Coordinates of C-alpha atoms in Angstrom, one line a residue:
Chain M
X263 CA 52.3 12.9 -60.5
X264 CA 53.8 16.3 -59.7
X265 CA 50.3 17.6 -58.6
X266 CA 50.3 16.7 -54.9
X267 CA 46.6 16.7 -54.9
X268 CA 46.7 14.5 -57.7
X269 CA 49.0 12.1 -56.0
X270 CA 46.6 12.6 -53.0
X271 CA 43.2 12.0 -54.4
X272 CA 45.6 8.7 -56.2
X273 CA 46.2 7.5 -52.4
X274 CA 42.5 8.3 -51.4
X275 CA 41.4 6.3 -54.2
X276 CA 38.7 9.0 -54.9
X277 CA 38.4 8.3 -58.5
X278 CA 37.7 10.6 -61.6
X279 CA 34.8 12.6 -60.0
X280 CA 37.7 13.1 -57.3
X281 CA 34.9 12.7 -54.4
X282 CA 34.9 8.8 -54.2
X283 CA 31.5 7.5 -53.7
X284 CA 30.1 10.2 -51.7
X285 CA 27.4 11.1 -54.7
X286 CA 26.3 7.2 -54.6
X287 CA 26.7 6.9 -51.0
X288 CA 24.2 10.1 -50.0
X289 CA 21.7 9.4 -52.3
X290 CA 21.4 5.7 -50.8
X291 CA 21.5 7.2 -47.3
X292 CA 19.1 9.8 -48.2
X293 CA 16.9 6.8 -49.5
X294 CA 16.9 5.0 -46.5
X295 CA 16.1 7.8 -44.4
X296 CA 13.2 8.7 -47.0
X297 CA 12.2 4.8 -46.7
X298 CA 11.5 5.7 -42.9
X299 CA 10.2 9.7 -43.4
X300 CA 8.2 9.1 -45.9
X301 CA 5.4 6.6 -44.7
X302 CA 5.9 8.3 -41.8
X303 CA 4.3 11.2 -43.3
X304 CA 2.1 9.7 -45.8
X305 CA 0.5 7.8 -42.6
X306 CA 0.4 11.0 -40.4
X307 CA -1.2 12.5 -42.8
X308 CA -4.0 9.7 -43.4
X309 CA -4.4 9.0 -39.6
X310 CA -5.8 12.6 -38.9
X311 CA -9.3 13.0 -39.1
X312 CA -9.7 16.4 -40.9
X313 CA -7.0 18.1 -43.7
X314 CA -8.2 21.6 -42.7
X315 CA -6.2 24.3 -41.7
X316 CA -6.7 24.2 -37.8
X317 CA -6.4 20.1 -37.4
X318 CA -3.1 20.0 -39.7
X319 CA -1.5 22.8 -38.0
X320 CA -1.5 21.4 -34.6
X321 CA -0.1 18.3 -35.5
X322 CA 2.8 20.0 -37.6
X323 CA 3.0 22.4 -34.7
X324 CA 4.4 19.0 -32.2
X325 CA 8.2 19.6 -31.5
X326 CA 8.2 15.9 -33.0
X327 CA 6.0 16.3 -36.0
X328 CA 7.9 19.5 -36.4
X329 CA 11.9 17.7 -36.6
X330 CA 10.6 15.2 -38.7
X331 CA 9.1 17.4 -41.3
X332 CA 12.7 19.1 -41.0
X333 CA 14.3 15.5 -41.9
X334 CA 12.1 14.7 -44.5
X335 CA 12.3 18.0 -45.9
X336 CA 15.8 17.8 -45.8
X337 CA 16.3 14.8 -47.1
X338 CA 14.0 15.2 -50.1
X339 CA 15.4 18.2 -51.4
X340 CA 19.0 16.6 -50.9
X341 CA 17.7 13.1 -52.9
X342 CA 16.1 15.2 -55.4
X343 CA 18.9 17.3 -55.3
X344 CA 21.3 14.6 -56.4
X345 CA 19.0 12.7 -58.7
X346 CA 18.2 15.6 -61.1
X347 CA 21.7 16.2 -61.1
X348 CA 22.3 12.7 -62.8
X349 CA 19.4 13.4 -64.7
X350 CA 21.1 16.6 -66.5
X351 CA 24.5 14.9 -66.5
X352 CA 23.4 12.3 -68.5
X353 CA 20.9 14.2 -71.5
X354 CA 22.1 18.0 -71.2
X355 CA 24.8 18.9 -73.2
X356 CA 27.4 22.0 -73.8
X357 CA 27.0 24.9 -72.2
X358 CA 23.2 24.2 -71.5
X359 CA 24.5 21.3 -68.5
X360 CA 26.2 23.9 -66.0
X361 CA 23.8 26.2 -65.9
X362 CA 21.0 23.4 -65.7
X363 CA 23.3 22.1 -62.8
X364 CA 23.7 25.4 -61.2
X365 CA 19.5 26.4 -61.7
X366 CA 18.8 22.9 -60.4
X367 CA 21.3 23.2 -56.9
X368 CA 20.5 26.5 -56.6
X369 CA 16.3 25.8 -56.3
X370 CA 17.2 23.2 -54.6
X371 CA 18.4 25.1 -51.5
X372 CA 15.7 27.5 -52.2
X373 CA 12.8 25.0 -51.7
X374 CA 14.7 23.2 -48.7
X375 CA 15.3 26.7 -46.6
X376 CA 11.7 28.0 -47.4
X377 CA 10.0 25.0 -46.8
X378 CA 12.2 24.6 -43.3
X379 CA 11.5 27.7 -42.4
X380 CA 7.8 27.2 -43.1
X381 CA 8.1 24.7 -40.3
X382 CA 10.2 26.4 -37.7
X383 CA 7.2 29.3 -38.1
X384 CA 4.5 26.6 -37.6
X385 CA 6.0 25.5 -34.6
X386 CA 6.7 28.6 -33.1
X387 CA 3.5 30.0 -33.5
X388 CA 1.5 27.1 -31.7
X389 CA 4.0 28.9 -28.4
X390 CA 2.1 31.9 -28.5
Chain L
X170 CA 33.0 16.9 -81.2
X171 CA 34.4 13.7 -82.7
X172 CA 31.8 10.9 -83.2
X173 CA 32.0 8.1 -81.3
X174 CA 30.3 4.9 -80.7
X175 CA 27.4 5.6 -77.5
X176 CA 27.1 3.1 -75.1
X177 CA 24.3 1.7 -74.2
X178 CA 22.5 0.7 -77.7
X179 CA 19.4 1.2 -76.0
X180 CA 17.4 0.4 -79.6
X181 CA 19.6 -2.9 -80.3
X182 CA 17.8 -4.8 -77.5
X183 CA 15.0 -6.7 -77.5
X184 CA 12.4 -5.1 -75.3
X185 CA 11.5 -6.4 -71.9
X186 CA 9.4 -5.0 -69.4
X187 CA 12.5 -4.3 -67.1
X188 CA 13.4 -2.0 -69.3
X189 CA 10.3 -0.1 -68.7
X190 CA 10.8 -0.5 -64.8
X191 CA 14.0 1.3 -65.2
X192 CA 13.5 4.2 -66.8
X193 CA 10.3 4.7 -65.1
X194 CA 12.2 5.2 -62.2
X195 CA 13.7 8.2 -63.2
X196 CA 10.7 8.9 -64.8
X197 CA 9.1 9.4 -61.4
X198 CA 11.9 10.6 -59.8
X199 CA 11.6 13.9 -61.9
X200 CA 8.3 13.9 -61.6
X201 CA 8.4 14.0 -57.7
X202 CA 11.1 16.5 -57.8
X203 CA 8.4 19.0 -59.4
X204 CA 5.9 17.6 -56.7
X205 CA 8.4 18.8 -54.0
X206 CA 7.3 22.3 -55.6
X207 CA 3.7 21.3 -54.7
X208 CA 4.9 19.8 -50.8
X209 CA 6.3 23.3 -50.2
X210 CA 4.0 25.5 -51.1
X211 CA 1.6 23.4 -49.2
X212 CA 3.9 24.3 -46.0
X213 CA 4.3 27.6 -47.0
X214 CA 0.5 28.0 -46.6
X215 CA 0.3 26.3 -43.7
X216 CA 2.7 28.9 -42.6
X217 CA 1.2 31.5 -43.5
X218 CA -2.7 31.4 -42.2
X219 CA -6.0 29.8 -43.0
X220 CA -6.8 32.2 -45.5
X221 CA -3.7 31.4 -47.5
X222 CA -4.0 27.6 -46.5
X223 CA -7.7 27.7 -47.4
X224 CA -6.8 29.4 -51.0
X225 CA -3.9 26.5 -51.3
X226 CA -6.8 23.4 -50.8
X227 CA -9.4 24.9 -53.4
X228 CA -6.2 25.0 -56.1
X229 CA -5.3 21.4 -54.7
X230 CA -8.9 20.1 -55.2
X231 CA -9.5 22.4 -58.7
X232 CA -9.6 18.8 -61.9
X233 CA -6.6 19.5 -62.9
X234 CA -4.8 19.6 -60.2
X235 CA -6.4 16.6 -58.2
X236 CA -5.2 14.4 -61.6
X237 CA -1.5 15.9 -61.1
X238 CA -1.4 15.3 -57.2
X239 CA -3.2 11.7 -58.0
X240 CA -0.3 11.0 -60.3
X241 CA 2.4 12.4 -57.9
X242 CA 0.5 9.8 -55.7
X243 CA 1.0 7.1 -58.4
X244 CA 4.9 8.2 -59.1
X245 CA 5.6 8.6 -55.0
X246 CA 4.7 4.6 -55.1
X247 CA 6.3 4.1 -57.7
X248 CA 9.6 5.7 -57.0
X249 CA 9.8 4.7 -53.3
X250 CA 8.5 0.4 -54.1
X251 CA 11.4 0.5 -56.8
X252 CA 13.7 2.2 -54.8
X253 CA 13.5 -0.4 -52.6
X254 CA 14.4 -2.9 -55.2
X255 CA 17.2 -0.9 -56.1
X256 CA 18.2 -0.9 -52.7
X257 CA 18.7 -4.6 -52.6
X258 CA 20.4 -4.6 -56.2
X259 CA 23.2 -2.3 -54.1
X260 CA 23.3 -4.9 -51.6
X261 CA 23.6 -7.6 -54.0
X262 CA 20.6 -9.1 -53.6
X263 CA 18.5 -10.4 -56.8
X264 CA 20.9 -9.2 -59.6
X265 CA 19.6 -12.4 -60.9
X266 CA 17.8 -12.0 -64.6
X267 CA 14.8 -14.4 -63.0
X268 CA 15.2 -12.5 -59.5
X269 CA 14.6 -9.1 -61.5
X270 CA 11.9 -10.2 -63.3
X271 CA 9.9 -11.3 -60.2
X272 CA 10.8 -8.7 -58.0
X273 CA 9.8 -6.3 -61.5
X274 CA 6.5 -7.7 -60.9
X275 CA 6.2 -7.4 -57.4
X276 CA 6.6 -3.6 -57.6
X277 CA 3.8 -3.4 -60.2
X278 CA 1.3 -5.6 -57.7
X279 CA 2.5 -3.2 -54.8
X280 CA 2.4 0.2 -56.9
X281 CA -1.5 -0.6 -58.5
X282 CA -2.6 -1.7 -54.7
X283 CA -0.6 1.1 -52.9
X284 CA -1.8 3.7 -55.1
X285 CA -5.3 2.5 -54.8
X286 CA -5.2 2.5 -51.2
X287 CA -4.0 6.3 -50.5
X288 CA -5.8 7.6 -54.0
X289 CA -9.1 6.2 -51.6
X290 CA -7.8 7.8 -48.4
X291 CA -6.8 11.1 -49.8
X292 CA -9.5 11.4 -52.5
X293 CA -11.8 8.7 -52.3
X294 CA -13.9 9.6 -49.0
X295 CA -15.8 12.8 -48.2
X296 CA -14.7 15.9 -47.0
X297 CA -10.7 14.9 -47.4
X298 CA -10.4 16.7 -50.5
X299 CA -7.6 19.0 -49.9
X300 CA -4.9 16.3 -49.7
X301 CA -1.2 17.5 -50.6

């Protein structure tokens, strides 16, 4: 116990993965908020009379419609995120596992700030 | 590596359906993560112009697609009736092996009349067939 960040994380109680519950903890909190987003959308989407381009743009276009896409978008590609992650943990193996971790987080991100700023463009361009 | 024993020995047990319930769950899980491929392209045309959005709703009602969106719908069901379930297994609520074997078949009452409800809104009436 010479390591003070040993003898820290011992304190903490953090555990061998060092970072305590927070995996466990996100990916319920992400659930939650995707119990809420999700029907949300799902309904939106059902409640509007038309799917064309001109009817669903307006609607994503709302400063409301438009934060809540944000949170749902945010909080899919984090639960996904987290849940793949486990996935590859638990059946990829050797050298194969980091870079499935590393391809998986980094596509991740990728889908979350293209799809975010998808939505910020929607939103703006109903102002003009 | 040196060999040892793996735990769980998935192929000691006797089958029950539970067991199907839980691995379908990450099952789906993957299978929505490739849907969110689908969800953003669908912004990313929305984004970008009717054109582009008009292009994206003739690949999303194309055969083959429609049957991988309808199973998205089925997994997106799925995935969020279970999840549910497992919620209340984290609040320790119906651990129970009789509590997990009704609750097993609640999910798959909820999941067949769920799915059948937004597989007829999205697909099922006319002129609503570019659903993401």
């Amino acid at each position: 116990m010479s390591d003070p960040a040993r003898a820290l994380s011992k304190v903490l109680g953090r555990g061998s993965a060092h970072e305590g519950a927070h995996h466990w903890r996100v990916q319920r909190l992400t659930a939650l908020g995707l119990l809420l987003l999700a029907p949300w959308f799902v309904i939106s989407l059902a409640l509007l009379p038309q799917l064309d381009f001109a009817t669903v743009h307006v609607w994503a276009s709302s400063l409301i419609n438009a934060a809540l896409l944000s949170l749902l978008v945010v909080s899919l590609c984090w639960h996904s995120q987290l849940g793949v992650q486990v996935v590859i943990e638990d059946y990829v193996r050797g050298a194969a596992r980091g870079v499935a971790l590393v391809a998986s987080s980094f596509l991740h991100v990728l889908l979350a700030a293209v799809s975010l700023l998808a939505i910020v463009r929607i939103a703006l361009g109903a102002a003009h | 590596m040196a060999r040892r024993p793996l735990s769980p020995h998935v192929f000691i047990y006797r089958f029950a359906y539970t067991m199907a319930l839980s691995i379908l769950h990450r099952a789906t899980g993957l299978a929505l993560s490739l849907g969110l491929l689908l969800f953003s392209a669908w912004l990313v045309a929305l984004a970008t112009g009717p054109a582009c959005y008009d292009a994206f709703a003739r690949f999303a009602s194309s055969w083959p697609v429609k049957l991988i969106i309808a199973a998205g719908v089925i997994s997106f069901c799925y995935h969020l009736s279970n999840g549910i379930r497992h919620l209340f297994w984290d609040l320790g609520v119906g651990l129970e092996r009789a509590e997990a074997r009704r609750s097993a078949r609640i999910v798959v009452v909820v999941v067949v009349l769920l799915s059948a409800a937004l597989l007829w809104i999205f697909f099922g009436q006319p002129g609503q067939g570019a659903a993401p």
